[in-house]
GROMACS .gro file of C-alpha atoms in nm:
model
  372
    1MET     CA    1   5.656  -7.434   0.988
    2ARG     CA    2   5.306  -7.342   0.872
    3LYS     CA    3   5.243  -7.062   0.662
    4SER     CA    4   4.940  -6.761   0.747
    5HIS     CA    5   4.782  -6.771   0.455
    6PRO     CA    6   4.785  -6.444   0.252
    7LEU     CA    7   4.376  -6.386   0.327
    8ARG     CA    8   4.401  -6.415   0.697
    9ARG     CA    9   4.712  -6.166   0.723
   10VAL     CA   10   4.470  -5.880   0.519
   11VAL     CA   11   4.211  -5.941   0.711
   12LEU     CA   12   4.387  -5.953   1.116
   13ALA     CA   13   4.584  -5.606   0.965
   14THR     CA   14   4.203  -5.399   0.861
   15ALA     CA   15   4.074  -5.513   1.195
   16ALA     CA   16   4.394  -5.409   1.365
   17THR     CA   17   4.350  -5.059   1.209
   18VAL     CA   18   4.018  -4.987   1.242
   19SER     CA   19   4.050  -5.036   1.635
   20GLY     CA   20   4.340  -4.785   1.582
   21VAL     CA   21   4.060  -4.560   1.438
   22VAL     CA   22   3.811  -4.623   1.715
   23LEU     CA   23   4.050  -4.560   2.007
   24LEU     CA   24   4.185  -4.222   1.820
   25LEU     CA   25   3.775  -4.156   1.815
   26SER     CA   26   3.768  -4.280   2.195
   27LEU     CA   27   3.968  -3.967   2.284
   28LYS     CA   28   3.836  -3.669   2.033
   29PRO     CA   29   3.634  -3.433   2.217
   30SER     CA   30   3.289  -3.433   2.163
   31SER     CA   31   3.134  -3.211   1.897
   32ASP     CA   32   2.784  -3.344   1.863
   33PRO     CA   33   2.501  -3.149   1.870
   34GLY     CA   34   2.403  -3.267   2.237
   35ALA     CA   35   2.742  -3.247   2.392
   36ALA     CA   36   2.763  -2.836   2.254
   37GLN     CA   37   2.411  -2.785   2.361
   38ALA     CA   38   2.489  -2.892   2.720
   39ALA     CA   39   2.807  -2.679   2.718
   40GLY     CA   40   2.641  -2.382   2.636
   41ALA     CA   41   2.455  -2.433   2.922
   42GLY     CA   42   2.421  -2.129   3.148
   43ALA     CA   43   2.692  -1.923   2.999
   44GLY     CA   44   2.380  -1.875   2.764
   45ALA     CA   45   2.251  -1.587   3.057
   46ALA     CA   46   2.562  -1.465   3.125
   47ALA     CA   47   2.911  -1.598   3.034
   48GLN     CA   48   3.081  -1.702   3.310
   49GLU     CA   49   3.440  -1.578   3.232
   50ALA     CA   50   3.392  -1.274   2.984
   51ALA     CA   51   3.662  -1.155   2.863
   52GLN     CA   52   3.627  -0.798   2.979
   53GLY     CA   53   3.474  -0.940   3.323
   54GLY     CA   54   3.741  -1.248   3.346
   55ALA     CA   55   3.661  -1.530   3.609
   56GLY     CA   56   3.356  -1.565   3.782
   57ALA     CA   57   3.190  -1.284   3.634
   58VAL     CA   58   2.846  -1.216   3.775
   59VAL     CA   59   2.496  -1.085   3.607
   60SER     CA   60   2.224  -1.033   3.680
   61GLY     CA   61   1.950  -0.808   3.547
   62THR     CA   62   1.696  -0.767   3.268
   63MET     CA   63   1.752  -0.781   2.923
   64THR     CA   64   1.580  -0.668   2.619
   65GLY     CA   65   1.717  -0.782   2.247
   66ASP     CA   66   1.655  -0.681   1.958
   67ALA     CA   67   1.342  -0.627   1.735
   68ALA     CA   68   1.309  -0.940   1.512
   69GLN     CA   69   1.148  -0.873   1.178
   70THR     CA   70   0.977  -1.182   1.049
   71GLN     CA   71   0.717  -1.211   0.792
   72TYR     CA   72   0.436  -1.126   1.019
   73GLY     CA   73   0.557  -0.897   1.234
   74ALA     CA   74   0.817  -0.833   1.472
   75VAL     CA   75   0.947  -1.069   1.783
   76GLN     CA   76   1.141  -0.952   1.999
   77VAL     CA   77   1.228  -1.069   2.320
   78ARG     CA   78   1.314  -0.985   2.719
   79ILE     CA   79   1.544  -1.211   2.971
   80THR     CA   80   1.569  -1.167   3.411
   81VAL     CA   81   1.879  -1.291   3.449
   82VAL     CA   82   1.924  -1.408   3.813
   83GLU     CA   83   2.301  -1.488   3.928
   84ASN     CA   84   2.414  -1.604   3.519
   85LYS     CA   85   2.083  -1.803   3.505
   86ILE     CA   86   1.772  -1.741   3.264
   87THR     CA   87   1.482  -1.747   3.498
   88LYS     CA   88   1.235  -1.584   3.283
   89ALA     CA   89   1.212  -1.477   2.891
   90GLU     CA   90   0.902  -1.362   2.744
   91ALA     CA   91   0.790  -1.223   2.392
   92VAL     CA   92   0.725  -0.820   2.498
   93GLN     CA   93   0.689  -0.814   2.128
   94ALA     CA   94   0.536  -1.109   1.821
   95PRO     CA   95   0.314  -1.130   1.511
   96LYS     CA   96  -0.048  -1.013   1.539
   97GLY     CA   97  -0.390  -1.068   1.341
   98GLY     CA   98  -0.535  -1.295   1.190
   99THR     CA   99  -0.418  -1.624   1.269
  100SER     CA  100  -0.066  -1.468   1.376
  101THR     CA  101  -0.228  -1.419   1.727
  102GLN     CA  102  -0.314  -1.775   1.698
  103LYS     CA  103   0.046  -1.878   1.637
  104THR     CA  104   0.194  -1.603   1.879
  105GLU     CA  105  -0.005  -1.812   2.157
  106LEU     CA  106   0.024  -2.116   2.075
  107ALA     CA  107   0.417  -2.069   2.008
  108VAL     CA  108   0.532  -1.837   2.245
  109PRO     CA  109   0.484  -2.014   2.565
  110LYS     CA  110   0.695  -2.299   2.494
  111LEU     CA  111   0.944  -2.087   2.326
  112ASN     CA  112   0.957  -1.922   2.678
  113ALA     CA  113   0.973  -2.251   2.901
  114ALA     CA  114   1.207  -2.399   2.641
  115VAL     CA  115   1.505  -2.090   2.718
  116VAL     CA  116   1.407  -2.127   3.105
  117ALA     CA  117   1.485  -2.493   3.022
  118ARG     CA  118   1.786  -2.499   2.803
  119GLN     CA  119   1.969  -2.215   2.943
  120SER     CA  120   2.075  -2.136   2.541
  121ALA     CA  121   1.857  -1.963   2.229
  122ASN     CA  122   1.961  -2.382   2.122
  123ILE     CA  123   1.600  -2.421   2.149
  124ASP     CA  124   1.311  -2.650   1.907
  125THR     CA  125   1.127  -2.457   1.674
  126VAL     CA  126   0.769  -2.457   1.790
  127SER     CA  127   0.557  -2.664   1.464
  128GLY     CA  128   0.372  -2.443   1.301
  129ALA     CA  129   0.500  -2.095   1.412
  130THR     CA  130   0.819  -2.134   1.249
  131TYR     CA  131   0.875  -1.823   1.135
  132THR     CA  132   0.753  -1.658   1.457
  133SER     CA  133   0.983  -1.883   1.604
  134GLU     CA  134   1.324  -1.810   1.414
  135GLY     CA  135   1.267  -1.408   1.527
  136TYR     CA  136   1.250  -1.499   1.871
  137LYS     CA  137   1.543  -1.690   1.851
  138LYS     CA  138   1.728  -1.393   1.684
  139SER     CA  139   1.596  -1.186   1.916
  140LEU     CA  140   1.633  -1.399   2.261
  141GLN     CA  141   2.017  -1.448   2.152
  142SER     CA  142   2.026  -1.068   2.095
  143ALA     CA  143   1.958  -1.016   2.526
  144ILE     CA  144   2.183  -1.350   2.564
  145ASP     CA  145   2.417  -1.127   2.392
  146LYS     CA  146   2.376  -0.802   2.578
  147ALA     CA  147   2.454  -1.029   2.885
  148ASN     CA  148   2.740  -1.165   2.841
  149ALA     CA  149   2.835  -0.801   2.760
  150SER     CA  150   2.748  -0.720   3.073
  151ALA     CA  151   2.925  -1.021   3.278
  152GLY     CA  152   3.152  -0.789   3.496
  153ALA     CA  153   3.049  -0.511   3.514
  154SER     CA  154   2.865  -0.369   3.804
  155GLN     CA  155   2.543  -0.581   3.870
  156GLY     CA  156   2.309  -0.518   3.590
  157SER     CA  157   1.987  -0.557   3.807
  158GLY     CA  158   1.663  -0.428   3.697
  159SER     CA  159   1.639  -0.172   4.000
  160ALA     CA  160   1.866   0.140   3.923
  161GLN     CA  161   2.204   0.143   4.141
  162ALA     CA  162   2.178   0.559   4.099
  163ALA     CA  163   1.984   0.802   4.327
  164GLY     CA  164   1.746   1.065   4.225
  165THR     CA  165   1.403   1.070   3.972
  166PHE     CA  166   1.461   0.944   3.639
  167THR     CA  167   1.140   1.008   3.309
  168GLY     CA  168   1.144   0.758   3.055
  169ASP     CA  169   1.071   0.765   2.718
  170ALA     CA  170   0.713   0.757   2.604
  171ALA     CA  171   0.596   0.536   2.431
  172GLN     CA  172   0.326   0.572   2.218
  173THR     CA  173   0.039   0.307   2.199
  174GLN     CA  174  -0.275   0.307   2.002
  175TYR     CA  175  -0.438   0.413   2.264
  176GLY     CA  176  -0.192   0.713   2.312
  177ALA     CA  177   0.086   0.818   2.488
  178VAL     CA  178   0.260   0.649   2.824
  179GLN     CA  179   0.511   0.790   3.036
  180VAL     CA  180   0.686   0.665   3.304
  181ARG     CA  181   0.894   0.875   3.586
  182ILE     CA  182   1.036   0.668   3.875
  183THR     CA  183   1.270   0.732   4.198
  184VAL     CA  184   1.511   0.533   4.299
  185ALA     CA  185   1.726   0.557   4.640
  186GLY     CA  186   1.973   0.304   4.763
  187GLY     CA  187   1.963   0.127   4.416
  188LYS     CA  188   1.586   0.090   4.449
  189ILE     CA  189   1.285   0.212   4.279
  190THR     CA  190   1.039   0.391   4.550
  191LYS     CA  191   0.806   0.570   4.379
  192ALA     CA  192   0.684   0.472   4.027
  193GLU     CA  193   0.394   0.689   3.842
  194ALA     CA  194   0.338   0.725   3.531
  195VAL     CA  195   0.368   1.109   3.405
  196GLN     CA  196   0.146   1.004   3.074
  197ALA     CA  197  -0.119   0.754   3.019
  198PRO     CA  198  -0.392   0.706   2.761
  199LYS     CA  199  -0.715   0.929   2.812
  200GLY     CA  200  -1.026   1.003   2.660
  201GLY     CA  201  -1.345   0.693   2.660
  202THR     CA  202  -1.307   0.417   2.785
  203SER     CA  203  -0.938   0.479   2.834
  204ASP     CA  204  -0.942   0.711   3.161
  205GLN     CA  205  -1.138   0.353   3.341
  206LYS     CA  206  -0.884   0.198   3.154
  207THR     CA  207  -0.576   0.394   3.290
  208GLN     CA  208  -0.716   0.401   3.694
  209LEU     CA  209  -0.729   0.020   3.648
  210SER     CA  210  -0.421  -0.031   3.517
  211VAL     CA  211  -0.135   0.232   3.677
  212PRO     CA  212  -0.199   0.215   4.013
  213LYS     CA  213  -0.114  -0.200   4.008
  214LEU     CA  214   0.135  -0.133   3.717
  215ASN     CA  215   0.305   0.144   3.959
  216GLN     CA  216   0.316  -0.097   4.275
  217GLU     CA  217   0.427  -0.446   4.047
  218ALA     CA  218   0.720  -0.172   3.959
  219VAL     CA  219   0.812  -0.128   4.278
  220ALA     CA  220   0.766  -0.440   4.460
  221ALA     CA  221   0.935  -0.629   4.148
  222GLY     CA  222   1.202  -0.309   4.120
  223SER     CA  223   1.260  -0.415   3.736
  224ALA     CA  224   1.092  -0.385   3.430
  225ASP     CA  225   0.943  -0.774   3.431
  226ILE     CA  226   0.692  -0.772   3.604
  227ASP     CA  227   0.264  -0.864   3.482
  228SER     CA  228   0.042  -0.664   3.224
  229VAL     CA  229  -0.301  -0.592   3.390
  230SER     CA  230  -0.596  -0.777   3.238
  231GLY     CA  231  -0.765  -0.607   2.985
  232ALA     CA  232  -0.505  -0.303   2.992
  233THR     CA  233  -0.271  -0.486   2.800
  234TYR     CA  234  -0.133  -0.144   2.544
  235THR     CA  235  -0.095   0.053   2.835
  236SER     CA  236   0.087  -0.221   3.011
  237GLU     CA  237   0.330  -0.265   2.742
  238GLY     CA  238   0.380   0.097   2.741
  239TYR     CA  239   0.411   0.144   3.043
  240LYS     CA  240   0.686  -0.153   3.096
  241LYS     CA  241   0.848   0.020   2.780
  242SER     CA  242   0.867   0.347   2.899
  243LEU     CA  243   0.978   0.229   3.264
  244GLN     CA  244   1.253   0.057   3.148
  245SER     CA  245   1.342   0.306   2.976
  246ALA     CA  246   1.343   0.528   3.291
  247LEU     CA  247   1.568   0.217   3.448
  248ASP     CA  248   1.837   0.222   3.192
  249LYS     CA  249   1.849   0.602   3.253
  250ALA     CA  250   1.902   0.546   3.600
  251LYS     CA  251   2.153   0.284   3.545
  252ALA     CA  252   2.336   0.509   3.349
  253GLY     CA  253   2.318   0.833   3.546
  254LYS     CA  254   2.095   1.001   3.353
  255GLY     CA  255   1.857   1.186   3.560
  256SER     CA  256   1.840   1.441   3.810
  257PRO     CA  257   1.902   1.381   4.155
  258SER     CA  258   1.631   1.375   4.433
  259GLY     CA  259   1.702   1.660   4.617
  260SER     CA  260   1.996   1.563   4.809
  261GLY     CA  261   2.173   1.901   4.872
  262ASN     CA  262   2.475   1.808   4.686
  263ALA     CA  263   2.423   1.946   4.364
  264GLY     CA  264   2.765   2.105   4.379
  265GLY     CA  265   2.781   2.343   4.063
  266SER     CA  266   2.586   2.617   3.936
  267ALA     CA  267   2.317   2.551   3.644
  268SER     CA  268   2.396   2.498   3.338
  269GLY     CA  269   2.141   2.689   3.181
  270SER     CA  270   2.005   3.035   3.218
  271SER     CA  271   1.954   3.107   3.607
  272ALA     CA  272   1.916   3.526   3.759
  273GLY     CA  273   2.189   3.531   4.075
  274SER     CA  274   2.406   3.342   3.974
  275SER     CA  275   2.866   3.403   3.946
  276GLY     CA  276   2.933   3.108   3.728
  277SER     CA  277   3.196   2.970   3.979
  278ALA     CA  278   3.178   2.616   4.072
  279GLY     CA  279   3.010   2.514   4.390
  280ALA     CA  280   2.898   2.907   4.369
  281ALA     CA  281   2.579   2.792   4.664
  282GLN     CA  282   2.379   3.153   4.515
  283ALA     CA  283   2.017   3.190   4.500
  284LYS     CA  284   1.896   3.115   4.144
  285THR     CA  285   1.588   3.130   3.923
  286VAL     CA  286   1.509   2.916   3.677
  287THR     CA  287   1.121   2.877   3.531
  288GLY     CA  288   1.067   2.524   3.371
  289SER     CA  289   0.875   2.507   3.002
  290VAL     CA  290   0.522   2.562   2.936
  291GLU     CA  291   0.315   2.259   2.980
  292GLN     CA  292  -0.032   2.278   2.775
  293THR     CA  293  -0.324   2.076   2.991
  294GLN     CA  294  -0.693   2.063   2.855
  295TYR     CA  295  -0.805   2.379   3.072
  296GLY     CA  296  -0.459   2.591   2.955
  297PRO     CA  297  -0.093   2.611   3.005
  298VAL     CA  298   0.106   2.548   3.336
  299GLN     CA  299   0.421   2.715   3.385
  300VAL     CA  300   0.661   2.663   3.719
  301ARG     CA  301   0.945   2.898   3.847
  302ILE     CA  302   1.168   2.766   4.094
  303THR     CA  303   1.482   2.891   4.340
  304VAL     CA  304   1.711   2.681   4.423
  305ALA     CA  305   1.964   2.732   4.644
  306ALA     CA  306   2.264   2.542   4.787
  307GLY     CA  307   2.088   2.215   4.585
  308LYS     CA  308   1.761   2.312   4.706
  309ILE     CA  309   1.419   2.415   4.594
  310THR     CA  310   1.348   2.758   4.825
  311LYS     CA  311   1.072   2.836   4.628
  312ALA     CA  312   0.828   2.737   4.342
  313GLU     CA  313   0.549   2.932   4.207
  314ALA     CA  314   0.325   2.901   3.940
  315VAL     CA  315   0.390   3.165   3.626
  316GLN     CA  316   0.107   3.001   3.408
  317ALA     CA  317  -0.200   2.836   3.564
  318PRO     CA  318  -0.571   2.779   3.375
  319LYS     CA  319  -0.836   3.033   3.449
  320GLY     CA  320  -1.212   3.118   3.397
  321GLY     CA  321  -1.498   2.914   3.521
  322THR     CA  322  -1.470   2.654   3.774
  323SER     CA  323  -1.044   2.618   3.658
  324ASP     CA  324  -0.987   2.988   3.886
  325GLN     CA  325  -1.117   2.754   4.164
  326LYS     CA  326  -0.912   2.495   4.099
  327THR     CA  327  -0.617   2.637   4.055
  328GLN     CA  328  -0.701   2.860   4.382
  329LEU     CA  329  -0.678   2.488   4.552
  330SER     CA  330  -0.395   2.373   4.431
  331VAL     CA  331  -0.126   2.613   4.313
  332PRO     CA  332  -0.039   2.655   4.694
  333LYS     CA  333  -0.045   2.319   4.786
  334LEU     CA  334   0.182   2.245   4.469
  335ASN     CA  335   0.406   2.479   4.562
  336GLN     CA  336   0.460   2.408   4.964
  337GLU     CA  337   0.537   2.027   4.831
  338ALA     CA  338   0.763   2.129   4.552
  339VAL     CA  339   1.015   2.304   4.883
  340ALA     CA  340   1.015   1.987   5.138
  341ALA     CA  341   1.014   1.719   4.839
  342GLY     CA  342   1.295   1.869   4.675
  343SER     CA  343   1.135   1.718   4.354
  344ALA     CA  344   0.901   1.691   4.089
  345ASP     CA  345   0.801   1.362   4.278
  346ILE     CA  346   0.474   1.538   4.474
  347ASP     CA  347   0.134   1.398   4.447
  348SER     CA  348  -0.127   1.530   4.245
  349VAL     CA  349  -0.368   1.769   4.391
  350SER     CA  350  -0.745   1.560   4.437
  351GLY     CA  351  -0.971   1.804   4.240
  352ALA     CA  352  -0.727   1.933   3.993
  353THR     CA  353  -0.557   1.658   3.825
  354TYR     CA  354  -0.467   1.828   3.483
  355THR     CA  355  -0.375   2.086   3.738
  356SER     CA  356  -0.153   1.938   3.866
  357GLU     CA  357   0.010   1.667   3.581
  358GLY     CA  358   0.099   1.979   3.428
  359TYR     CA  359   0.302   2.172   3.726
  360LYS     CA  360   0.469   1.860   3.797
  361LYS     CA  361   0.613   1.810   3.421
  362SER     CA  362   0.679   2.199   3.420
  363LEU     CA  363   0.843   2.170   3.755
  364GLN     CA  364   1.066   1.930   3.641
  365SER     CA  365   1.197   2.035   3.338
  366ALA     CA  366   1.318   2.337   3.606
  367LEU     CA  367   1.461   2.130   3.766
  368ASP     CA  368   1.683   1.990   3.469
  369LYS     CA  369   1.724   2.296   3.340
  370ALA     CA  370   1.901   2.406   3.726
  371GLY     CA  371   2.037   2.053   3.728
  372VAL     CA  372   1.916   1.974   4.069
   0.00000   0.00000   0.00000
């Protein structure tokens, strides 16, 4: 019998060991970055099986991430999610000024496209715009986390589910404040208006150019995911921020019901003739806040019965010179509109814009106090 050569035994043993290791590795789940990225695709937009949502939880809506501070300025990302997929990504804030503007214009479109393609925050940094890219990804992850957190909750689309009138927070811009009010019915935005917008000088022209378009876009989109109006960027960005705030309030149910007559309880504020009992149908009179206008203060008082405005009147209005004529022209019409609409969602009277805007603000204040 031939003896096996010792060296040959060593070689065979080594080969067997290597084969075994290869076999084991082939059975181990892959953990390379490409596989991890593939596993995360789709889940980035919304958790399919979030702890609070369970299997099949579906998320749709607009989510804005937290602002991420960078060496050159803040970056903030908003994503639009439709049935757990990111359909749009945009930077609502990004570094500006000097070379930052150039880098932002270079990087942000690429980052936006990468998010939609990858469906996660696992995207590549844009060469030459490292700080912007890193800030973008941090804010994006924050938006994705918010989407994940909403999995399993009632579908959180940008269009609010509650019915009523909701006024967003005032958004400060370089040229003045922008504040948006929306009317919601059947889970859809039926009307959008700017109750505040930049005024004076060229701002008047830009406001007149942009706000009607933004109002239409808000109603059409049903969300704050609308395009900025060219030539009115600051006003547009302020509008979208305030609009998002109004939508958030609508989703939370924090607003004024739109005069549907179902306000069951009496107002919690001071009111004349209130019996104090729940569901009381007695009439009550509530006075709104004083609103300062360019031509003088406006203050509105309403009478409410059974959850409806039965009477509206201006206890203060601009006086003197041409203001007398404008007040006499506008206030009776505004009073009628308030009663007919049952809300502050009424049209301004042509030729008396400042008085009309002041009237509507004071009227909304009265409605808030009355709980109508």
